[in-house]
CSV table of C-alpha atoms in Angstrom, one decimal:
chain,number,residue,atom,x,y,z
A,1174,UNK,CA,10.6,23.2,-10.6
A,1175,UNK,CA,7.0,22.1,-10.6
A,1176,UNK,CA,4.9,23.0,-7.7
A,1177,UNK,CA,1.8,21.4,-6.3
A,1178,UNK,CA,0.2,23.3,-3.5
A,1179,UNK,CA,-2.2,20.9,-1.9
A,1180,UNK,CA,-3.9,22.8,0.8
A,1181,UNK,CA,-5.3,20.3,3.2
A,1182,UNK,CA,-8.6,21.2,4.8
A,1183,UNK,CA,-9.2,21.4,8.6
A,1184,UNK,CA,-9.2,18.1,10.4
A,1185,UNK,CA,-12.8,17.0,10.8
A,1186,UNK,CA,-14.5,13.9,12.0
A,1187,UNK,CA,-13.2,10.7,10.5
A,1188,UNK,CA,-14.7,10.3,7.1
A,1189,UNK,CA,-15.9,6.9,5.9
A,1190,UNK,CA,-13.0,5.4,4.2
A,1191,UNK,CA,-13.7,4.1,0.7
A,1192,UNK,CA,-12.9,0.4,0.4
A,1193,UNK,CA,-13.0,-2.3,2.9
A,1194,UNK,CA,-10.5,-1.2,5.5
A,1195,UNK,CA,-12.5,-1.3,8.7
A,1196,UNK,CA,-11.8,-2.8,12.1
A,1197,UNK,CA,-13.1,-6.3,12.5
A,1198,UNK,CA,-14.5,-6.6,9.0
A,1199,UNK,CA,-11.4,-7.0,6.9
A,1200,UNK,CA,-10.8,-10.2,5.0
A,1201,UNK,CA,-7.1,-10.5,4.3
A,1202,UNK,CA,-6.3,-11.5,0.7
A,1203,UNK,CA,-5.3,-15.0,0.0
A,1204,UNK,CA,-1.6,-15.6,0.0
A,1205,UNK,CA,-1.3,-19.3,-0.4
A,1206,UNK,CA,-4.1,-20.1,-2.8
A,1207,UNK,CA,-3.7,-20.4,-6.5
A,1208,UNK,CA,-4.9,-16.8,-6.9
A,1209,UNK,CA,-2.1,-15.6,-4.7
A,1210,UNK,CA,-1.0,-13.1,-7.2
A,1211,UNK,CA,-4.5,-11.9,-8.0
A,1212,UNK,CA,-5.8,-8.9,-6.1
A,1213,UNK,CA,-9.6,-8.6,-6.2
A,1214,UNK,CA,-10.2,-5.1,-7.3
A,1215,UNK,CA,-13.0,-3.0,-5.9
A,1216,UNK,CA,-15.3,-0.5,-7.5
A,1217,UNK,CA,-13.3,2.5,-6.1
A,1218,UNK,CA,-10.1,0.9,-7.2
A,1219,UNK,CA,-11.4,0.5,-10.8
A,1220,UNK,CA,-12.4,4.1,-10.6
A,1221,UNK,CA,-9.0,5.0,-9.3
A,1222,UNK,CA,-7.3,3.1,-12.2
A,1223,UNK,CA,-9.5,4.9,-14.8
A,1224,UNK,CA,-8.9,8.3,-13.1
A,1225,UNK,CA,-5.2,7.7,-12.9
A,1226,UNK,CA,-5.2,6.9,-16.6
A,1227,UNK,CA,-7.0,10.0,-17.4
A,1228,UNK,CA,-4.8,12.1,-15.2
A,1229,UNK,CA,-1.7,10.6,-16.8
A,1230,UNK,CA,-3.1,11.6,-20.2
A,1231,UNK,CA,-3.4,15.2,-19.1
A,1232,UNK,CA,-6.9,15.4,-17.7
A,1233,UNK,CA,-6.3,17.5,-14.5
A,1234,UNK,CA,-9.9,17.2,-13.4
A,1235,UNK,CA,-9.3,13.5,-12.6
A,1236,UNK,CA,-7.2,14.5,-9.7
A,1237,UNK,CA,-10.2,15.1,-7.5
A,1238,UNK,CA,-11.3,11.4,-7.9
A,1239,UNK,CA,-7.8,10.2,-7.3
A,1240,UNK,CA,-7.5,12.3,-4.2
A,1241,UNK,CA,-10.9,11.1,-2.9
A,1242,UNK,CA,-9.9,7.4,-3.1
A,1243,UNK,CA,-6.2,7.7,-2.1
A,1244,UNK,CA,-6.1,10.3,0.6
A,1245,UNK,CA,-7.8,8.4,3.4
A,1246,UNK,CA,-6.0,5.2,2.5
A,1247,UNK,CA,-2.6,6.7,2.3
A,1248,UNK,CA,-3.0,8.8,5.4
A,1249,UNK,CA,-3.9,5.7,7.4
A,1250,UNK,CA,-0.9,3.9,5.8
A,1251,UNK,CA,1.4,6.6,7.1
A,1252,UNK,CA,-0.2,6.4,10.6
A,1253,UNK,CA,0.3,2.6,10.6
A,1254,UNK,CA,3.9,3.0,9.6
A,1255,UNK,CA,4.4,5.1,12.7
A,1256,UNK,CA,3.9,8.7,11.6
A,1257,UNK,CA,2.0,11.2,13.8
A,1258,UNK,CA,-1.2,12.8,12.5
A,1259,UNK,CA,0.6,16.0,11.6
A,1260,UNK,CA,3.4,14.1,9.9
A,1261,UNK,CA,0.9,12.0,8.0
A,1262,UNK,CA,-0.6,15.1,6.5
A,1263,UNK,CA,2.8,16.3,5.4
A,1264,UNK,CA,3.6,12.9,3.9
A,1265,UNK,CA,0.2,12.9,2.1
A,1266,UNK,CA,1.0,16.3,0.6
A,1267,UNK,CA,4.4,15.1,-0.5
A,1268,UNK,CA,3.0,11.9,-2.0
A,1269,UNK,CA,0.4,13.8,-4.0
A,1270,UNK,CA,3.1,16.1,-5.3
A,1271,UNK,CA,5.2,13.1,-6.3
A,1272,UNK,CA,2.2,11.5,-8.0
A,1273,UNK,CA,1.6,14.7,-9.9
A,1274,UNK,CA,5.3,14.9,-10.9
A,1275,UNK,CA,5.4,11.2,-12.0
A,1276,UNK,CA,2.0,10.8,-13.6
A,1277,UNK,CA,3.4,10.6,-17.1
A,1278,UNK,CA,5.2,7.3,-16.1
A,1279,UNK,CA,2.0,5.6,-14.9
A,1280,UNK,CA,1.7,2.6,-17.2
A,1281,UNK,CA,-1.7,2.5,-19.0
A,1282,UNK,CA,-3.9,-0.4,-17.7
A,1283,UNK,CA,-1.8,-1.2,-14.7
A,1284,UNK,CA,-3.3,-0.9,-11.2
A,1285,UNK,CA,-2.8,2.5,-9.7
A,1286,UNK,CA,-3.0,1.5,-6.0
A,1287,UNK,CA,0.3,-0.4,-5.7
A,1288,UNK,CA,2.0,2.4,-7.7
A,1289,UNK,CA,0.6,5.0,-5.4
A,1290,UNK,CA,1.7,3.0,-2.3
A,1291,UNK,CA,5.2,2.7,-3.8
A,1292,UNK,CA,5.4,6.4,-4.1
A,1293,UNK,CA,4.0,6.9,-0.7
A,1294,UNK,CA,6.6,4.5,0.8
A,1295,UNK,CA,9.4,6.4,-1.1
A,1296,UNK,CA,8.2,9.7,0.5
A,1297,UNK,CA,8.1,8.1,3.9
A,1298,UNK,CA,11.4,6.3,3.7
A,1299,UNK,CA,13.1,9.5,2.3
A,1300,UNK,CA,11.9,11.4,5.3
A,1301,UNK,CA,13.1,8.6,7.7
A,1302,UNK,CA,16.5,8.6,6.0
A,1303,UNK,CA,16.8,12.4,6.3
A,1304,UNK,CA,15.7,12.4,9.9
A,1305,UNK,CA,18.0,9.6,10.8
A,1306,UNK,CA,20.9,11.4,9.2
A,1307,UNK,CA,20.2,14.7,10.8
A,1308,UNK,CA,19.5,13.3,14.3
A,1309,UNK,CA,22.6,11.2,14.2
A,1310,UNK,CA,24.6,14.3,13.3
A,1311,UNK,CA,22.9,16.2,16.1
A,1312,UNK,CA,23.4,13.2,18.4
A,1313,UNK,CA,27.1,13.2,17.6
A,1314,UNK,CA,27.3,17.0,18.4
A,1315,UNK,CA,25.0,17.3,21.4
A,1316,UNK,CA,24.8,13.8,22.9
A,1317,UNK,CA,22.0,11.3,22.5
A,1318,UNK,CA,18.9,13.1,21.4
A,1319,UNK,CA,15.5,11.6,21.2
A,1320,UNK,CA,16.2,9.9,18.0
A,1321,UNK,CA,13.7,7.1,18.4
A,1322,UNK,CA,10.8,9.5,19.0
A,1323,UNK,CA,11.8,11.7,16.1
A,1324,UNK,CA,11.7,8.7,13.8
A,1325,UNK,CA,8.8,6.8,15.1
A,1326,UNK,CA,6.3,9.5,15.6
A,1327,UNK,CA,3.2,8.8,17.5
A,1328,UNK,CA,2.6,9.0,21.2
A,1329,UNK,CA,2.1,5.6,22.5
A,1330,UNK,CA,1.2,4.6,26.0
A,1331,UNK,CA,3.4,1.7,26.6
A,1332,UNK,CA,1.4,0.4,29.5
A,1333,UNK,CA,-1.7,0.1,27.4
A,1334,UNK,CA,-3.9,-2.8,28.2
A,1335,UNK,CA,-6.5,-2.8,25.5
A,1336,UNK,CA,-6.0,-5.0,22.4
A,1337,UNK,CA,-5.8,-2.2,19.9
A,1338,UNK,CA,-3.3,-0.3,22.0
A,1339,UNK,CA,-1.2,-3.4,22.4
A,1340,UNK,CA,-1.3,-3.9,18.6
A,1341,UNK,CA,-0.2,-0.2,18.2
A,1342,UNK,CA,2.7,-0.7,20.7
A,1343,UNK,CA,3.7,-3.9,19.0
A,1344,UNK,CA,3.6,-2.3,15.6
A,1345,UNK,CA,5.7,0.5,16.9
A,1346,UNK,CA,8.3,-2.0,18.1
A,1347,UNK,CA,8.5,-4.0,14.9
A,1348,UNK,CA,11.5,-3.6,12.6
A,1349,UNK,CA,10.4,-1.3,9.7
A,1350,UNK,CA,10.6,-4.0,7.0
A,1351,UNK,CA,8.3,-6.3,9.0
A,1352,UNK,CA,5.9,-3.5,9.8
A,1353,UNK,CA,5.6,-2.4,6.2
A,1354,UNK,CA,4.9,-5.9,4.9
A,1355,UNK,CA,2.4,-6.6,7.6
A,1356,UNK,CA,0.6,-3.3,7.2
A,1357,UNK,CA,0.4,-3.7,3.4
A,1358,UNK,CA,-1.1,-7.2,3.6
A,1359,UNK,CA,-3.3,-7.0,6.7
A,1360,UNK,CA,-4.5,-3.4,6.7
A,1361,UNK,CA,-4.1,-2.0,3.2
A,1362,UNK,CA,-5.4,-5.1,1.4
A,1363,UNK,CA,-2.6,-5.5,-1.1
A,1364,UNK,CA,-1.8,-8.9,-2.6
A,1365,UNK,CA,1.5,-10.5,-1.9
A,1366,UNK,CA,2.8,-9.7,-5.4
A,1367,UNK,CA,1.7,-6.0,-5.1
A,1368,UNK,CA,3.3,-5.7,-1.7
A,1369,UNK,CA,6.5,-7.3,-3.0
A,1370,UNK,CA,6.5,-4.7,-5.8
A,1371,UNK,CA,5.9,-1.8,-3.4
A,1372,UNK,CA,8.6,-3.1,-1.0
A,1373,UNK,CA,11.0,-4.0,-3.8
A,1374,UNK,CA,11.6,-7.5,-2.6
A,1375,UNK,CA,10.5,-11.0,-3.3
A,1376,UNK,CA,7.0,-12.5,-2.5
A,1377,UNK,CA,8.6,-15.0,-0.2
A,1378,UNK,CA,10.3,-12.2,1.7
A,1379,UNK,CA,7.0,-10.4,2.1
A,1380,UNK,CA,5.3,-13.5,3.5
A,1381,UNK,CA,8.1,-14.2,5.9
A,1382,UNK,CA,8.2,-10.6,7.2
A,1383,UNK,CA,4.4,-10.4,7.6
A,1384,UNK,CA,4.3,-13.7,9.4
A,1385,UNK,CA,7.0,-12.7,11.8
A,1386,UNK,CA,5.3,-9.4,12.4
A,1387,UNK,CA,2.0,-11.2,13.1
A,1388,UNK,CA,3.7,-13.6,15.5
A,1389,UNK,CA,5.2,-10.7,17.4
A,1390,UNK,CA,1.9,-8.9,17.6
A,1391,UNK,CA,0.1,-12.0,18.8
A,1392,UNK,CA,2.7,-12.4,21.5
A,1393,UNK,CA,2.1,-8.9,22.5
A,1394,UNK,CA,-1.7,-9.5,22.5
A,1395,UNK,CA,-1.2,-12.4,24.8
A,1396,UNK,CA,0.7,-10.2,27.1
A,1397,UNK,CA,4.1,-12.0,26.8
A,1398,UNK,CA,5.7,-8.6,26.7
A,1399,UNK,CA,8.5,-9.8,24.5
A,1400,UNK,CA,10.4,-7.6,22.2
A,1401,UNK,CA,9.5,-8.6,18.6
B,1387,UNK,CA,8.0,-21.3,8.4
B,1388,UNK,CA,4.4,-22.0,7.3
B,1389,UNK,CA,3.0,-20.0,4.5
B,1390,UNK,CA,0.3,-17.6,5.6
B,1391,UNK,CA,-3.3,-18.4,4.5
B,1392,UNK,CA,-6.5,-16.4,4.0
B,1393,UNK,CA,-7.8,-14.8,7.2
B,1394,UNK,CA,-4.6,-15.8,9.0
B,1395,UNK,CA,-4.2,-12.2,10.2
B,1396,UNK,CA,-7.9,-11.4,10.9
B,1397,UNK,CA,-7.5,-11.9,14.6
B,1398,UNK,CA,-5.2,-8.8,14.8
B,1399,UNK,CA,-7.3,-5.6,15.1
B,1400,UNK,CA,-6.5,-2.4,13.3
B,1401,UNK,CA,-5.6,0.3,15.8
B,1402,UNK,CA,-5.9,3.0,13.2
B,1403,UNK,CA,-9.3,2.1,11.8
B,1404,UNK,CA,-11.0,4.9,13.5
B,1405,UNK,CA,-8.2,7.4,13.5
B,1406,UNK,CA,-9.3,11.0,12.7
B,1407,UNK,CA,-8.2,11.9,9.2
B,1408,UNK,CA,-7.8,15.1,7.2
B,1409,UNK,CA,-10.9,16.2,5.3
B,1410,UNK,CA,-11.1,13.9,2.3
B,1411,UNK,CA,-12.5,16.5,0.0
B,1412,UNK,CA,-10.5,17.3,-3.1
B,1413,UNK,CA,-8.1,20.1,-2.2
B,1414,UNK,CA,-7.7,23.3,-4.2
B,1415,UNK,CA,-4.7,22.9,-6.5
B,1416,UNK,CA,-2.3,25.5,-7.6
B,1417,UNK,CA,0.2,23.9,-9.9
B,1418,UNK,CA,2.2,24.2,-13.0
B,1419,UNK,CA,1.4,21.4,-15.3
B,1420,UNK,CA,3.6,18.3,-15.1
B,1421,UNK,CA,4.5,16.2,-18.0
B,1422,UNK,CA,1.7,14.0,-19.3
B,1423,UNK,CA,2.1,10.7,-21.1
B,1424,UNK,CA,2.2,12.3,-24.5
B,1425,UNK,CA,4.8,14.9,-23.4
B,1426,UNK,CA,6.9,12.2,-21.8
B,1427,UNK,CA,6.8,10.0,-24.9
B,1428,UNK,CA,7.9,12.7,-27.2
B,1429,UNK,CA,10.6,13.7,-24.7
B,1430,UNK,CA,12.0,10.2,-24.6
B,1431,UNK,CA,11.9,9.8,-28.4
B,1432,UNK,CA,13.8,13.1,-28.7
B,1433,UNK,CA,16.3,12.0,-26.0
B,1434,UNK,CA,17.0,8.7,-27.9
B,1435,UNK,CA,17.4,10.5,-31.2
B,1436,UNK,CA,19.8,13.0,-29.6
B,1437,UNK,CA,21.9,10.2,-28.1
B,1438,UNK,CA,22.2,8.4,-31.5
B,1439,UNK,CA,23.0,11.6,-33.3
B,1440,UNK,CA,25.7,12.4,-30.7
B,1441,UNK,CA,27.3,9.0,-31.4
B,1442,UNK,CA,27.2,9.5,-35.1
B,1443,UNK,CA,28.5,13.0,-34.7
B,1444,UNK,CA,31.4,11.8,-32.7
B,1445,UNK,CA,32.3,9.2,-35.2
B,1446,UNK,CA,32.0,11.7,-38.0
B,1447,UNK,CA,34.4,14.0,-36.1
B,1448,UNK,CA,36.9,11.3,-35.1
B,1449,UNK,CA,36.7,9.1,-38.2
B,1450,UNK,CA,36.1,5.4,-38.5
B,1451,UNK,CA,38.9,2.9,-38.3
B,1452,UNK,CA,40.0,1.5,-41.6
B,1453,UNK,CA,41.0,-2.1,-40.5
B,1454,UNK,CA,39.0,-4.8,-38.8
B,1455,UNK,CA,42.0,-5.7,-36.7
B,1456,UNK,CA,41.7,-7.9,-33.7
B,1457,UNK,CA,39.2,-10.7,-33.9
B,1458,UNK,CA,35.8,-10.0,-32.3
B,1459,UNK,CA,36.3,-12.8,-29.8
B,1460,UNK,CA,39.2,-11.1,-28.1
B,1461,UNK,CA,37.4,-7.7,-28.1
B,1462,UNK,CA,34.5,-9.4,-26.5
B,1463,UNK,CA,36.7,-10.9,-23.8
B,1464,UNK,CA,38.6,-7.7,-23.2
B,1465,UNK,CA,35.6,-5.5,-22.9
B,1466,UNK,CA,32.7,-7.8,-22.2
B,1467,UNK,CA,34.0,-9.7,-19.2
B,1468,UNK,CA,34.8,-6.9,-16.9
B,1469,UNK,CA,31.6,-5.0,-18.0
B,1470,UNK,CA,29.4,-8.1,-17.6
B,1471,UNK,CA,30.8,-8.9,-14.2
B,1472,UNK,CA,30.4,-5.3,-12.9
B,1473,UNK,CA,26.9,-5.1,-14.3
B,1474,UNK,CA,26.0,-8.4,-12.7
B,1475,UNK,CA,27.2,-7.2,-9.4
B,1476,UNK,CA,25.3,-3.9,-9.7
B,1477,UNK,CA,22.1,-5.8,-10.6
B,1478,UNK,CA,22.6,-8.3,-7.8
B,1479,UNK,CA,23.2,-5.5,-5.3
B,1480,UNK,CA,20.1,-3.7,-6.5
B,1481,UNK,CA,18.0,-6.8,-6.2
B,1482,UNK,CA,19.3,-7.4,-2.7
B,1483,UNK,CA,20.9,-10.8,-3.4
B,1484,UNK,CA,24.3,-9.8,-2.2
B,1485,UNK,CA,25.3,-7.0,0.1
B,1486,UNK,CA,25.8,-3.7,-1.5
B,1487,UNK,CA,29.2,-3.4,0.2
B,1488,UNK,CA,30.5,-6.4,-1.7
B,1489,UNK,CA,29.3,-5.0,-5.0
B,1490,UNK,CA,30.9,-1.6,-4.3
B,1491,UNK,CA,34.1,-3.2,-3.2
B,1492,UNK,CA,34.4,-5.4,-6.3
B,1493,UNK,CA,33.7,-2.5,-8.6
B,1494,UNK,CA,36.3,-0.4,-6.7
B,1495,UNK,CA,38.8,-3.2,-7.1
B,1496,UNK,CA,38.1,-3.3,-10.9
B,1497,UNK,CA,38.7,0.4,-11.0
B,1498,UNK,CA,41.9,0.1,-9.0
B,1499,UNK,CA,43.2,-2.6,-11.3
B,1500,UNK,CA,42.5,-0.5,-14.4
B,1501,UNK,CA,44.2,2.6,-12.9
B,1502,UNK,CA,47.2,0.5,-11.8
B,1503,UNK,CA,47.5,-0.8,-15.4
B,1504,UNK,CA,47.5,2.8,-16.7
B,1505,UNK,CA,50.2,3.8,-14.3
B,1506,UNK,CA,52.3,0.6,-15.1
B,1507,UNK,CA,52.0,1.0,-18.9
B,1508,UNK,CA,52.8,4.7,-18.8
B,1509,UNK,CA,55.8,4.1,-16.5
B,1510,UNK,CA,57.0,1.4,-18.9
B,1511,UNK,CA,56.7,3.6,-21.8
B,1512,UNK,CA,54.3,1.2,-23.5
B,1513,UNK,CA,53.1,2.4,-26.9
B,1514,UNK,CA,49.6,1.5,-26.0
B,1515,UNK,CA,49.4,4.5,-23.6
B,1516,UNK,CA,49.7,6.9,-26.5
B,1517,UNK,CA,46.1,6.9,-27.6
B,1518,UNK,CA,44.7,6.1,-24.2
B,1519,UNK,CA,43.7,9.6,-23.1
B,1520,UNK,CA,41.6,10.3,-26.2
B,1521,UNK,CA,39.8,6.9,-25.9
B,1522,UNK,CA,39.2,7.4,-22.2
B,1523,UNK,CA,37.7,10.9,-22.7
B,1524,UNK,CA,35.9,9.9,-25.8
B,1525,UNK,CA,34.4,6.8,-24.2
B,1526,UNK,CA,33.2,8.7,-21.2
B,1527,UNK,CA,31.7,11.4,-23.4
B,1528,UNK,CA,30.1,8.9,-25.8
B,1529,UNK,CA,28.6,7.0,-22.9
B,1530,UNK,CA,28.1,9.7,-20.2
B,1531,UNK,CA,26.3,12.2,-22.3
B,1532,UNK,CA,23.6,9.8,-23.6
B,1533,UNK,CA,23.2,8.6,-19.9
B,1534,UNK,CA,22.6,12.2,-18.8
B,1535,UNK,CA,20.1,12.7,-21.6
B,1536,UNK,CA,18.4,9.4,-20.7
B,1537,UNK,CA,18.1,10.3,-17.0
B,1538,UNK,CA,16.8,13.8,-17.7
B,1539,UNK,CA,14.1,12.2,-20.0
B,1540,UNK,CA,13.3,9.7,-17.3
B,1541,UNK,CA,13.2,12.0,-14.3
B,1542,UNK,CA,10.9,10.7,-11.5
B,1543,UNK,CA,9.7,7.9,-13.8
B,1544,UNK,CA,10.3,4.8,-11.6
B,1545,UNK,CA,8.2,4.3,-8.5
B,1546,UNK,CA,9.9,1.0,-7.8
B,1547,UNK,CA,13.3,-0.5,-8.5
B,1548,UNK,CA,14.8,2.8,-9.6
B,1549,UNK,CA,18.3,1.6,-8.9
B,1550,UNK,CA,17.9,-1.6,-11.0
B,1551,UNK,CA,16.3,0.2,-13.9
B,1552,UNK,CA,18.7,3.1,-14.0
B,1553,UNK,CA,21.6,0.6,-13.8
B,1554,UNK,CA,20.2,-1.0,-17.0
B,1555,UNK,CA,20.1,2.4,-18.7
B,1556,UNK,CA,23.5,3.3,-17.5
B,1557,UNK,CA,24.9,0.0,-18.7
B,1558,UNK,CA,23.3,0.4,-22.1
B,1559,UNK,CA,24.8,3.9,-22.4
B,1560,UNK,CA,28.2,2.7,-21.3
B,1561,UNK,CA,28.2,0.0,-23.9
B,1562,UNK,CA,27.0,2.5,-26.6
B,1563,UNK,CA,30.0,4.6,-25.7
B,1564,UNK,CA,32.4,1.6,-25.8
B,1565,UNK,CA,31.0,0.6,-29.2
B,1566,UNK,CA,31.4,4.1,-30.6
B,1567,UNK,CA,35.0,4.4,-29.5
B,1568,UNK,CA,35.7,0.9,-30.7
B,1569,UNK,CA,34.5,1.9,-34.2
B,1570,UNK,CA,37.0,4.7,-34.2
B,1571,UNK,CA,40.1,3.4,-32.4
B,1572,UNK,CA,42.6,1.4,-34.4
B,1573,UNK,CA,44.5,0.2,-31.4
B,1574,UNK,CA,44.0,-3.5,-30.8
B,1575,UNK,CA,46.3,-3.9,-27.8
B,1576,UNK,CA,44.4,-5.9,-25.1
B,1577,UNK,CA,45.7,-3.7,-22.3
B,1578,UNK,CA,44.5,-0.6,-24.2
B,1579,UNK,CA,41.1,-2.2,-24.8
B,1580,UNK,CA,40.8,-3.1,-21.2
B,1581,UNK,CA,41.8,0.3,-19.8
B,1582,UNK,CA,40.8,2.8,-22.4
B,1583,UNK,CA,37.6,1.2,-23.7
B,1584,UNK,CA,36.3,-0.9,-20.8
B,1585,UNK,CA,37.1,1.6,-18.0
B,1586,UNK,CA,34.9,4.5,-19.4
B,1587,UNK,CA,32.1,2.1,-19.9
B,1588,UNK,CA,32.5,0.8,-16.3
B,1589,UNK,CA,32.6,4.3,-15.0
B,1590,UNK,CA,29.5,5.3,-16.9
B,1591,UNK,CA,27.7,2.2,-15.6
B,1592,UNK,CA,28.6,2.6,-12.0
B,1593,UNK,CA,28.3,6.4,-11.7
B,1594,UNK,CA,25.2,6.3,-13.9
B,1595,UNK,CA,23.5,3.7,-11.7
B,1596,UNK,CA,24.0,5.7,-8.6
B,1597,UNK,CA,23.2,9.1,-10.0
B,1598,UNK,CA,20.4,7.8,-12.2
B,1599,UNK,CA,18.7,6.1,-9.2
B,1600,UNK,CA,18.4,9.5,-7.5
B,1601,UNK,CA,17.1,11.2,-10.6
B,1602,UNK,CA,14.6,8.7,-11.8
B,1603,UNK,CA,13.0,7.7,-8.5
B,1604,UNK,CA,9.4,8.9,-8.2
């Protein structure tokens, strides 16, 4: 059994995240134009692709570069999917372990970011499945336990009034498949085709899910208070 | 539903943009080396060679049939149709086009029909039952062992669509086993072909798809 002991450092101030993910300055990728399947790569993504190629070829020093680019993105991805900060650190560690274990299967020349997101999603969904199984067993034995909180993670003030809090609440209420599609397209900057690959579904499905999620969030922002 | 366009989601703010994150510095690593591309490639070549050797070894041990027997068309119908239909269902279920329950139910029905045929032919004292056990066991071995070798060589290899990909490998191994047994077995009875040749391939495909998906998922 291979082991990867990734010791995460103490939680410090929020580092500047590489890439373009920033509140209010993000431009969503095109989904309807001719270049719908083209994802504009960024310098750090090109570096990530090169580093991942080197890592897959056995250059262990490349891991530092991979970690520098992926760690903040993936941790935010887990937070957006509904994990708490502590859970997101665990998922991050699990994801890097899986990346290490699967590095030989990374196809040369292919983009590393969707591949890493797919592994991260696998780690997250495996945890959800395990949690759901164990909580439903506990629930059957000891009555209804706080299943929803165990699965969904973060503390959310449901009477939040600010826009970001409303978005957070709305995200929390979305069905997982809609939330994943929306998060990947809006916040993680993946193209529709990359998101479809990560979610193992069709591009049309991704568009439908993301649009439904956006509609539900907009309703929440307007204060309709409807369940998505 | 309208197709979303560029900037369509820009009005929705990111609640986690400023979330405090773990230190982004590269962590200290303590790990045993995982397989690199070169290791994986040689492991897969070795696995393929081992699978082919196994088939030839089995044929050498059992012996090759001397007659051509039944026409290829009937063999294709007897083995190909149930295999192709089960494989199509497995793939469709993996791709999400039909509900997995339907796929599982249909495959279970195919198994039930095959087992019912075994019981019926054995009760009737049909001659085709005589060589069935050897073909069943041989087919499962000739298909199952290569599948196990393939999945061990492909461990944690698929980040996406692990079920679909492992199903394809399992189907290939099932067909390989069926072909090997077909090259040995002189019995051309259609019931025998369906039960003793198609059933092991079906079993290898379905069990391999499920087990392989767990083993090959990254």
